[in-house]
XYZ file of C-alpha atoms in Angstrom:
532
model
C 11.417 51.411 -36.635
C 14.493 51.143 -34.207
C 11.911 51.950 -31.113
C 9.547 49.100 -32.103
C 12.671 46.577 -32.975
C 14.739 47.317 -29.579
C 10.672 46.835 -27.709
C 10.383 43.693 -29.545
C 14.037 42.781 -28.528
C 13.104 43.475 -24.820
C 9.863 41.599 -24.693
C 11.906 38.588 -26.243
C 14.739 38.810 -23.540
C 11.993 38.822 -21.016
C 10.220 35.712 -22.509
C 13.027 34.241 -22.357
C 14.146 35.067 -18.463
C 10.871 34.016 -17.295
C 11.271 30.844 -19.394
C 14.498 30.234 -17.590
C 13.241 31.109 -14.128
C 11.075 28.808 -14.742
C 12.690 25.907 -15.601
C 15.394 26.597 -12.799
C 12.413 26.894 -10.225
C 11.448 23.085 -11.680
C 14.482 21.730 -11.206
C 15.357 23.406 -8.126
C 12.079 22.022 -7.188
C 12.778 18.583 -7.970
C 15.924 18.546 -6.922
C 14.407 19.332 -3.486
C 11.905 17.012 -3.685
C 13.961 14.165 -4.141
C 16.358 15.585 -1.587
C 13.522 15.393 1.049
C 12.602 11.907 -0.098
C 16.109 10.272 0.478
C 15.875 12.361 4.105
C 12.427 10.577 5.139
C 14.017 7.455 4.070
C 17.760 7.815 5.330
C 15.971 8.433 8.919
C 14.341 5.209 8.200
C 16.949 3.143 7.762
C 19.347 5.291 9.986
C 19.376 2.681 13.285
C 22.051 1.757 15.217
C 23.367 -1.836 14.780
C 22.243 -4.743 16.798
C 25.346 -7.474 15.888
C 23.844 -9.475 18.838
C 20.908 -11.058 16.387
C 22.132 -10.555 12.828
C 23.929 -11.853 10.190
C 26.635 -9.075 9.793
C 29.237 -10.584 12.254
C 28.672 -13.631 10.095
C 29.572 -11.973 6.784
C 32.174 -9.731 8.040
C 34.170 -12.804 9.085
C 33.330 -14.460 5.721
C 34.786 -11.098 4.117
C 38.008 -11.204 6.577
C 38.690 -14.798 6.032
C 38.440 -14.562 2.077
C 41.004 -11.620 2.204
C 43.174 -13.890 4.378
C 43.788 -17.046 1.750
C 41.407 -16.088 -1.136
C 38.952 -19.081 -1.101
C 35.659 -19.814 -0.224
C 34.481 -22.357 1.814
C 31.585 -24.665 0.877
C 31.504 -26.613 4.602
C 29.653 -25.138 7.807
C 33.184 -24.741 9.339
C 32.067 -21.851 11.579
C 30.028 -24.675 14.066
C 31.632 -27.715 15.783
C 27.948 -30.184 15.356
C 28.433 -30.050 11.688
C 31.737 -29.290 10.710
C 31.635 -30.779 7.254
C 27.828 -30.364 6.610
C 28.018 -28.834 2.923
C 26.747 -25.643 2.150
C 26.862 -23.251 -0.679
C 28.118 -19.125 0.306
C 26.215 -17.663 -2.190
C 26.782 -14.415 -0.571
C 30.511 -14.299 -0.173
C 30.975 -11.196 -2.250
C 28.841 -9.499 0.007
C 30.888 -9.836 3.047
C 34.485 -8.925 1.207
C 32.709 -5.899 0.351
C 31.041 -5.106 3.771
C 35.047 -6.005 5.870
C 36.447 -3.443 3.611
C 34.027 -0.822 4.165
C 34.161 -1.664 7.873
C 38.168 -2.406 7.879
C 38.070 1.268 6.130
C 35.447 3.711 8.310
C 34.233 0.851 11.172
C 30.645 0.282 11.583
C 29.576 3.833 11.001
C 31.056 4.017 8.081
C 29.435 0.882 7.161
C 25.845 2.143 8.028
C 26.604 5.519 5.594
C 27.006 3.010 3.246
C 24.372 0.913 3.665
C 22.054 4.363 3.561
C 23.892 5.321 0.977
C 23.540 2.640 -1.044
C 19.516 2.440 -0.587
C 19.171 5.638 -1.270
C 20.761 5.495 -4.893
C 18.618 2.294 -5.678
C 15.662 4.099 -4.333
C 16.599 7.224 -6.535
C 16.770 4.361 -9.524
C 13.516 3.772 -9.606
C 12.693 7.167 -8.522
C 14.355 8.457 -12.013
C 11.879 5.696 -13.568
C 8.682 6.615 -12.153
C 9.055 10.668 -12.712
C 10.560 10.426 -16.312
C 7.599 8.404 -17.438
C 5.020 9.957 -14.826
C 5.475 12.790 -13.294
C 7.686 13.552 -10.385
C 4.324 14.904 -8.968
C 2.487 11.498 -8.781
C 6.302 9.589 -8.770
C 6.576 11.661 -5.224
C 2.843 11.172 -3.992
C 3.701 7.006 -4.269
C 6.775 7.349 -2.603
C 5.215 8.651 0.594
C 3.051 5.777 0.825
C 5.808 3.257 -0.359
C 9.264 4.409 1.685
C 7.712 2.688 5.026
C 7.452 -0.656 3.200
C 10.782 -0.145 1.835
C 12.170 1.275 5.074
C 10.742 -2.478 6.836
C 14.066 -4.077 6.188
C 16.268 -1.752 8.108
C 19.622 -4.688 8.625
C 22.279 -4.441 7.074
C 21.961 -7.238 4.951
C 23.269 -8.830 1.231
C 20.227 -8.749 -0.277
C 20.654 -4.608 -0.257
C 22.437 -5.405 -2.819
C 19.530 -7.235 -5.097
C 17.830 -4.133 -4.506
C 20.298 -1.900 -6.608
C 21.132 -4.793 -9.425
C 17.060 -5.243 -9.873
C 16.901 -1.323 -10.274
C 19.768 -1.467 -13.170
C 18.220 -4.302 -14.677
C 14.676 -2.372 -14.605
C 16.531 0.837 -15.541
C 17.857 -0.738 -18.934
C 15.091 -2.688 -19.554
C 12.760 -0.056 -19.302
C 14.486 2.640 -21.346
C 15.275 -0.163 -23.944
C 11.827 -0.952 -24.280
C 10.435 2.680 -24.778
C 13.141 2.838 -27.290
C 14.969 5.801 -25.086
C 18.586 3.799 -24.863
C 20.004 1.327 -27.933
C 20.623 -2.323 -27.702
C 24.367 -1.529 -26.542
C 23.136 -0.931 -22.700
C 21.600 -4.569 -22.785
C 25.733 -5.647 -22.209
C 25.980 -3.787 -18.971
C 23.088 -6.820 -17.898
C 25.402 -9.809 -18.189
C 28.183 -7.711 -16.365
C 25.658 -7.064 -13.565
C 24.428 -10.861 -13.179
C 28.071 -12.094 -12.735
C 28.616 -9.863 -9.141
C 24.932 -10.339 -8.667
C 25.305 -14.347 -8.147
C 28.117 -14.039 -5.965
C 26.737 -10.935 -3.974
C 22.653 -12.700 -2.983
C 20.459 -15.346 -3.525
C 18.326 -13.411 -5.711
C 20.702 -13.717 -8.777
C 17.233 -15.477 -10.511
C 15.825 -12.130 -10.760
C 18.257 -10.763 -13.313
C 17.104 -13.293 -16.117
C 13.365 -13.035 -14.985
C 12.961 -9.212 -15.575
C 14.827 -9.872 -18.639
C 12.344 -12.885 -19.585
C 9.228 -10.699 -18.832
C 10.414 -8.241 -21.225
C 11.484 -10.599 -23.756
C 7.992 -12.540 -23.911
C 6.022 -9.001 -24.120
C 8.587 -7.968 -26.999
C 7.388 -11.656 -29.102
C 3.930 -10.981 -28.231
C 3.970 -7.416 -29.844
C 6.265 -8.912 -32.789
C 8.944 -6.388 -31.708
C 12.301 -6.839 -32.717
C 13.645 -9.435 -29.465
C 16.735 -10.423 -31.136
C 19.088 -8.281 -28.626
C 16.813 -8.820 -25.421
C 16.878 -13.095 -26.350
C 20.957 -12.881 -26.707
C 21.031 -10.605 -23.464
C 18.994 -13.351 -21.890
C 21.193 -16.167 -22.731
C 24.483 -14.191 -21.966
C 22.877 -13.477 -18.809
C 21.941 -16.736 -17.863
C 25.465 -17.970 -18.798
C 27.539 -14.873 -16.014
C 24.750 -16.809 -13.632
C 27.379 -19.784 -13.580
C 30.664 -17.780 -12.946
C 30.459 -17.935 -9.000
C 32.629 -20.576 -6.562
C 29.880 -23.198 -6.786
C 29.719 -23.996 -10.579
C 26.221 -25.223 -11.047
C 25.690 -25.908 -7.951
C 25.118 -21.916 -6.941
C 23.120 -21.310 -9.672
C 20.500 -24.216 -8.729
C 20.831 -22.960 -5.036
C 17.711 -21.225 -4.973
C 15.740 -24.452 -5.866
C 17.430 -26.272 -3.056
C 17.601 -23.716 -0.254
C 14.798 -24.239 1.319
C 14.060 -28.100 0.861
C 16.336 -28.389 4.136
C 14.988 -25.539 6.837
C 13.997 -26.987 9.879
C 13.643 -23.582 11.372
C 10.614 -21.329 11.283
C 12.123 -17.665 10.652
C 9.861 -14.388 11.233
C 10.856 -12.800 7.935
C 10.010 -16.118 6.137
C 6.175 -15.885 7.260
C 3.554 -15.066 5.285
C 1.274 -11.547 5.580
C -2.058 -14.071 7.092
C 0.674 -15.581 9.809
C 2.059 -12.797 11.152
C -1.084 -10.265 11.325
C -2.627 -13.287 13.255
C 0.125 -13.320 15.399
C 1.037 -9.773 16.268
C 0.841 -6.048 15.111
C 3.186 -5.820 12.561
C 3.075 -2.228 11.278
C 4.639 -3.049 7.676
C 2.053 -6.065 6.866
C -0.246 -2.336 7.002
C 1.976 -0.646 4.844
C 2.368 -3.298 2.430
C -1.115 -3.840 1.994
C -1.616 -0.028 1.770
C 0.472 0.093 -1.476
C -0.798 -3.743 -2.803
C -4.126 -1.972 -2.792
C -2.669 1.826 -4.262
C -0.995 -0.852 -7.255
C -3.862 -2.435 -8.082
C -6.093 0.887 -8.252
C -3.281 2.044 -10.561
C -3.998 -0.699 -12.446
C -7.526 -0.077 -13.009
C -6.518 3.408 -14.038
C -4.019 1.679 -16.735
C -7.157 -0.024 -18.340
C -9.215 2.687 -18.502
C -7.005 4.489 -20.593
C -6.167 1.393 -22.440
C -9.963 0.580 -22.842
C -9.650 4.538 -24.596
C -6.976 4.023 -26.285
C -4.630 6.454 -24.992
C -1.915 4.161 -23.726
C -0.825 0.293 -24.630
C -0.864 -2.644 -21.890
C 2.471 -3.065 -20.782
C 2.778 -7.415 -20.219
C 5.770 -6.782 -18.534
C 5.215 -4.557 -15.734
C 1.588 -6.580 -15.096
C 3.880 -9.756 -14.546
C 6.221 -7.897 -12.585
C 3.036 -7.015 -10.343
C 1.985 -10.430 -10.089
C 4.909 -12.070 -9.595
C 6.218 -9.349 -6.954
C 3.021 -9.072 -5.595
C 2.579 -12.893 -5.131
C 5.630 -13.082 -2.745
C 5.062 -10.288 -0.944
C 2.222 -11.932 0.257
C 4.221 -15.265 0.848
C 6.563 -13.408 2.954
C 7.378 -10.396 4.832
C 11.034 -10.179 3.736
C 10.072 -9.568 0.130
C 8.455 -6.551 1.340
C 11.137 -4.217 0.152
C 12.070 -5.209 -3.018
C 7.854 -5.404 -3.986
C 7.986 -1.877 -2.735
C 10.569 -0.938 -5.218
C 9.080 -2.129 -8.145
C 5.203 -0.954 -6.960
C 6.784 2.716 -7.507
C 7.221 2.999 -10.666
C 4.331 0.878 -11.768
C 1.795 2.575 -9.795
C 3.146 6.401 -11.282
C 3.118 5.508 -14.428
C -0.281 3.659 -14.258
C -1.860 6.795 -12.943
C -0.199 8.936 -15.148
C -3.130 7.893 -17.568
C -5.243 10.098 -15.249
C -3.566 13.214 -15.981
C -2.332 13.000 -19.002
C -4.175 15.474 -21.056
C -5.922 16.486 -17.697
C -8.206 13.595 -17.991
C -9.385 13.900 -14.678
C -9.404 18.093 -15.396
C -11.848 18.005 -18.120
C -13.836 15.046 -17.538
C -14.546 15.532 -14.278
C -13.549 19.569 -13.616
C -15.201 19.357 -10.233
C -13.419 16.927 -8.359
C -10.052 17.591 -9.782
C -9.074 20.088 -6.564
C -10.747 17.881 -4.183
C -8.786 14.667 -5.343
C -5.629 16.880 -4.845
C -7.129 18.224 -1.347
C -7.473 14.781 0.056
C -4.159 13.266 -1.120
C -2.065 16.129 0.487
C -4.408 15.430 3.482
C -4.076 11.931 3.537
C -0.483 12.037 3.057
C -0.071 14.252 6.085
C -1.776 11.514 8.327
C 0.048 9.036 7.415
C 3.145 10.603 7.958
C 2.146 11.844 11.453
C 1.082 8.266 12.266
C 3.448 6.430 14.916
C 3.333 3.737 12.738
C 4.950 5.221 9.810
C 8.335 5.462 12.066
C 8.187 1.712 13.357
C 10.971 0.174 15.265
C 12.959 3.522 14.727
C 13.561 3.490 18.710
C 17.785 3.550 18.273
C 17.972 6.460 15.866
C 21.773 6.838 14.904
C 25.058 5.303 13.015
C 27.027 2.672 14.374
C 26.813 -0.466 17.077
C 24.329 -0.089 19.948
C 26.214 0.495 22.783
C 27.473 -2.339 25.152
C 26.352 -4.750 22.900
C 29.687 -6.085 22.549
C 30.353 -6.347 26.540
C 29.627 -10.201 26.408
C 32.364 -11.008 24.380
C 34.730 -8.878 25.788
C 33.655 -10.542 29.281
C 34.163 -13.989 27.763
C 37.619 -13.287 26.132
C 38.376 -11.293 29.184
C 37.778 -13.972 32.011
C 39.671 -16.515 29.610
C 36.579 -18.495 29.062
C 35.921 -21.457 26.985
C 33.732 -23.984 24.941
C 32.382 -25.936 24.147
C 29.417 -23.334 23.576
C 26.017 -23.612 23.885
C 24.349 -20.905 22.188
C 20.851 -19.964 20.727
C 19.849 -19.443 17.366
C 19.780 -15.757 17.375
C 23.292 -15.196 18.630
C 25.256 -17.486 16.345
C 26.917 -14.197 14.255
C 27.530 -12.752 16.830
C 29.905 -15.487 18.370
C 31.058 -16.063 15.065
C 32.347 -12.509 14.566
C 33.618 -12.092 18.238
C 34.799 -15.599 19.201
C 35.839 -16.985 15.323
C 38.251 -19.263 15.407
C 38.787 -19.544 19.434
C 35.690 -20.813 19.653
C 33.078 -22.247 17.408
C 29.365 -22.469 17.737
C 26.634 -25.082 18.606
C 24.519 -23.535 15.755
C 24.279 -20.089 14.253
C 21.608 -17.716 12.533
C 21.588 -20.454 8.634
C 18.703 -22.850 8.944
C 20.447 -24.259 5.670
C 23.514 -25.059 7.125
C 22.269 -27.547 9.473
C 20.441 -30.902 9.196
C 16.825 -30.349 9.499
C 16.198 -33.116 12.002
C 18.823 -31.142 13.908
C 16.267 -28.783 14.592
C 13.695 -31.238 15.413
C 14.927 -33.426 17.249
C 17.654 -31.890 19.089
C 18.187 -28.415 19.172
C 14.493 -27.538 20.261
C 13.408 -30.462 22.568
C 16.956 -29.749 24.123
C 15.401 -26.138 25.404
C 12.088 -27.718 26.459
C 13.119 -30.838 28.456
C 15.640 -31.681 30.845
C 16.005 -34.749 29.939
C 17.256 -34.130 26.075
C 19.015 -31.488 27.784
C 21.107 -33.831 29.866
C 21.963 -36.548 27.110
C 23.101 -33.552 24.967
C 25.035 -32.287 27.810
C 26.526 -35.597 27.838
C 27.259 -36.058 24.039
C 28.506 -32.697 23.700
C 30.017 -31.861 27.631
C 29.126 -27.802 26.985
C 31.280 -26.113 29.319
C 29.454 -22.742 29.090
C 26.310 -21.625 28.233
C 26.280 -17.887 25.804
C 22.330 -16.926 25.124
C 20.866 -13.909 23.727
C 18.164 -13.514 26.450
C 15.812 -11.887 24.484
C 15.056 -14.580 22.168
C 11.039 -15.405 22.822
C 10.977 -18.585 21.430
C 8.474 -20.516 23.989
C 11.757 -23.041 24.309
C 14.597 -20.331 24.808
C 12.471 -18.605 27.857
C 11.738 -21.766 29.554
C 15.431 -23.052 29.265
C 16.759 -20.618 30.678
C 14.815 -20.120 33.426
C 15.620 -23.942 33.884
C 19.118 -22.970 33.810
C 18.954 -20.094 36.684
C 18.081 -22.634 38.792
C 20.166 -25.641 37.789
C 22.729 -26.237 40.727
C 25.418 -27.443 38.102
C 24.989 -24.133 36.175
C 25.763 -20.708 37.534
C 25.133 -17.437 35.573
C 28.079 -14.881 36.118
C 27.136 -12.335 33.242
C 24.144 -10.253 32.236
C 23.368 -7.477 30.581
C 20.389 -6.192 28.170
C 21.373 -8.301 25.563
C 22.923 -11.686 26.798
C 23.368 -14.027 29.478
C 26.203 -16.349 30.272
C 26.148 -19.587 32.353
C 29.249 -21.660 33.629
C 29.334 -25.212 34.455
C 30.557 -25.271 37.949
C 33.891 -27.554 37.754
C 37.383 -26.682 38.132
C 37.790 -25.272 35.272
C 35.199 -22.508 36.245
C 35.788 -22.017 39.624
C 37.390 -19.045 40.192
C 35.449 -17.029 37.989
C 32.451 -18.467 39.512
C 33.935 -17.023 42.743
C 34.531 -13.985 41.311
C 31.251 -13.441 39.005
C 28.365 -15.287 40.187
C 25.006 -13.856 39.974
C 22.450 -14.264 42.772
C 19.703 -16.074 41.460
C 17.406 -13.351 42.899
C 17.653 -10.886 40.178
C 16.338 -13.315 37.576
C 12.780 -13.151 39.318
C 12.430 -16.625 39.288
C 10.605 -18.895 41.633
């Protein structure tokens, strides 16, 4: 009796130990997995940072001067053609958040954060699309999705729609399968109120909750917390320095944009106008959804899983303007992950695909891990990761510190592309002609001045006149068919005389007084531009 009891004892304790082993091996195996997700992706967005073309000199001013007298401006005050042209800062929050991180750890710091901060929304969704998948499948989508979110690799505000749409998800979804109570629908409101004042995308708080909502009135679920959610939300929407006038903003932006941006363009433009890795990428996982789709109503057709409303109007809607344009990319990416894993969870669950079809199950699994492991060899996959590393690129900052230097003055002409980065160097010595925010400016602005200016002498000369530009600050790389042939104008204008250069700018003097003994000191020979 005592043999058999301590036997039965043993084989108990060992049930039990391999039990345990095995669960640790899971999680240590997830744990893993997701740890060599964030890595693929961190490398992604790891890049050093251009401030010559962005927006981030831009905001960190807008951060620095709200810290300085606590208000936020509603004028274009940053540009001397349209001092008091109104315009709404609906990202001001943004850029008190980005000067502290830089005032605090400088732009590295502020690139660990940026990383940082993608990582956690991507581990948002993540934690959505294994918990009601499997982390199997929610890691097999992620391969094929991380490029399209890693196409947006700036440091930009709307990082931070990323992580409140992956909240907003996150509740919504847990509150709808009944996993959380009606108590996390609170933390929504909360959210929307920084989300207006941190981007644009603000909208998208109330529309994931309105998606939700209609499915919950469809089904003749109880909607009573998710309707007073959505009107609470909708309320926080108007708590931001504009009043009404912010929360209408998105209806209005783009009614005055006389400038045609890249990230604006739609997937048919830019594929006929270059190789654009991502547009691959994004169609890639488009066409992975909508397969995961089909898989949905197959199983709903068998009646092993209900149609979720929502998360098919998410896909539309997301779908529709990732199409529409290549800077919604990312956040369509986000929301595709989950989706698609849980859509083709309905092929394994209950090893569909095992028992119905037995004989292609290890094939299926064959080619993925195959397929995977081309696209993750393919050049492609790492596009535009040419500066690998955390920080500024170096010497792009040797313009400015030439200009303040040599003790050089306005009034500026300056490109498009550059305006941020005057702003953040040069802010308030010196204001700009124009800068990187279509919205800021007059659209005939644009049209009638600002390009025909590059592309004829002749506008070029009455704006000289109207404006009396005593230097001339260009990012050189812009390849705008106007920006290259102005400044090759400009090389050989006897009034103008370059005296800096490097990979990233050019600067031009008027030849007066003023200028002349830097122009002694500085001048380039015409030579080295190449042109005849």
């Amino acid at each position: 009796h005592r043999f058999f009891w301590q036997f039965f004892r043993l084989q108990v304790y060992s049930i039990q130990e391999i039990g345990d082993l095995g669960m640790n091996i899971r999680k240590i195996s997830l744990i893993a997995l997701i740890i060599f997700l964030s890595a693929i992706y961190a490398v992604l967005l790891a890049q050093k940072i251009d401030l010559t073309t962005l927006d981030l000199g831009r905001h960190l001013k807008n951060g620095e001067l709200f810290l300085e007298n606590f208000s936020v401006s509603q004028k274009n005050f940053y540009s001397y053609t349209f001092p008091d042209y109104p315009v709404i800062n609906h990202h001001w929050a943004t850029g008190v958040t980005f000067f502290l991180m830089y005032d605090l750890t400088g732009f590295k710091g502020l690139s660990v954060f940026f990383i940082l901060t993608s990582i956690v929304t991507f581990l948002i969704f993540f934690n959505i699309a294994s918990k009601y998948s499997t982390p199997t499948i929610a890691a097999i989508v992620s391969i094929f999705i991380i490029p399209v979110l890693g196409s947006r690799i700036e440091i930009r505000p709307e990082i931070f729609s990323y992580l409140f749409c992956g909240i907003f998800f996150w509740i919504l979804w847990n509150y709808n399968q009944e996993k959380i109570g009606y108590r996390w629908l609170f933390i929504l409101p909360l959210v929307e109120l920084l989300w207006v004042n941190f981007h644009i995308y603000f909208f998208l708080g109330p529309a994931l909750i309105g998606v939700f909502l209609i499915e919950n009135i469809i089904r003749q679920k109880k909607f009573r917390w998710l309707l007073i959610t959505l009107i609470i939300t909708a309320l926080a929407a108007f708590i931001n320095p504009a009043g009404i006038g912010g929360v209408l903003y998105p209806l209005k932006m783009f009614g005055n944009y006389g400038y045609r941006l890249f990230e604006n363009q739609s997937v048919w433009f830019i594929q006929n106008l270059m190789n654009y890795p991502p547009t691959f990428y994004f169609k890639l996982v488009f066409g992975i959804l909508l397969i995961s789709w089909v898989a949905a109503f197959h199983a709903i057709i068998k009646k092993r899983t209900k149609f979720s409303l929502a998360n098919f109007l998410i896909t539309v809607a997301f779908g529709v303007i990732g199409w529409l344009m290549i800077r919604n990319f990312t956040i369509f990416g986000y929301f595709a992950l989950p989706i698609a894993a849980i859509n083709f969870k309905n092929l394994t669950e209950n090893n569909v695909i095992e028992k119905e079809n037995p004989e292609y199950f290890s094939a299926i699994i064959l080619t993925l891990t195959i397929l995977i492991l081309l696209i993750m060899i393919n050049p492609n996959y790492w596009h535009g990761r040419n500066n690998i590393g955390l920080g500024t690129e170096s010497n792009a900052n040797k313009a400015a510190e030439f200009f303040i230097k040599e003790g050089l003055t306005g009034p500026i002409f300056n490109n498009y592309d550059i305006g941020g980065y005057l702003i953040y160097y040069l802010f308030p010595r010196e204001r700009v002609f124009i800068d990187n925010r279509p919205e800021a400016y007059p659209e005939l602005f644009f049209k009638e001045s600002y390009i025909p200016m590059q592309e004829t002498d002749k506008k070029w000369q009455e704006e000289l006149e109207k404006y009396n530009f005593n230097s001339i600050f260009f990012y050189r790389n812009d390849l705008t068919p106007w920006a290259q042939s102005f400044l090759i104008q400009r090389v050989s204008d006897p009034d103008w005389s370059p005296v800096y250069v490097d990979n990233y700018n050019i600067i031009f003097l008027k030849r007066n007084e003023l200028n002349q003994l830097v122009i002694q000191k500085y001048e380039l020979p015409k030579s080295i531009f190449n042109v005849k």
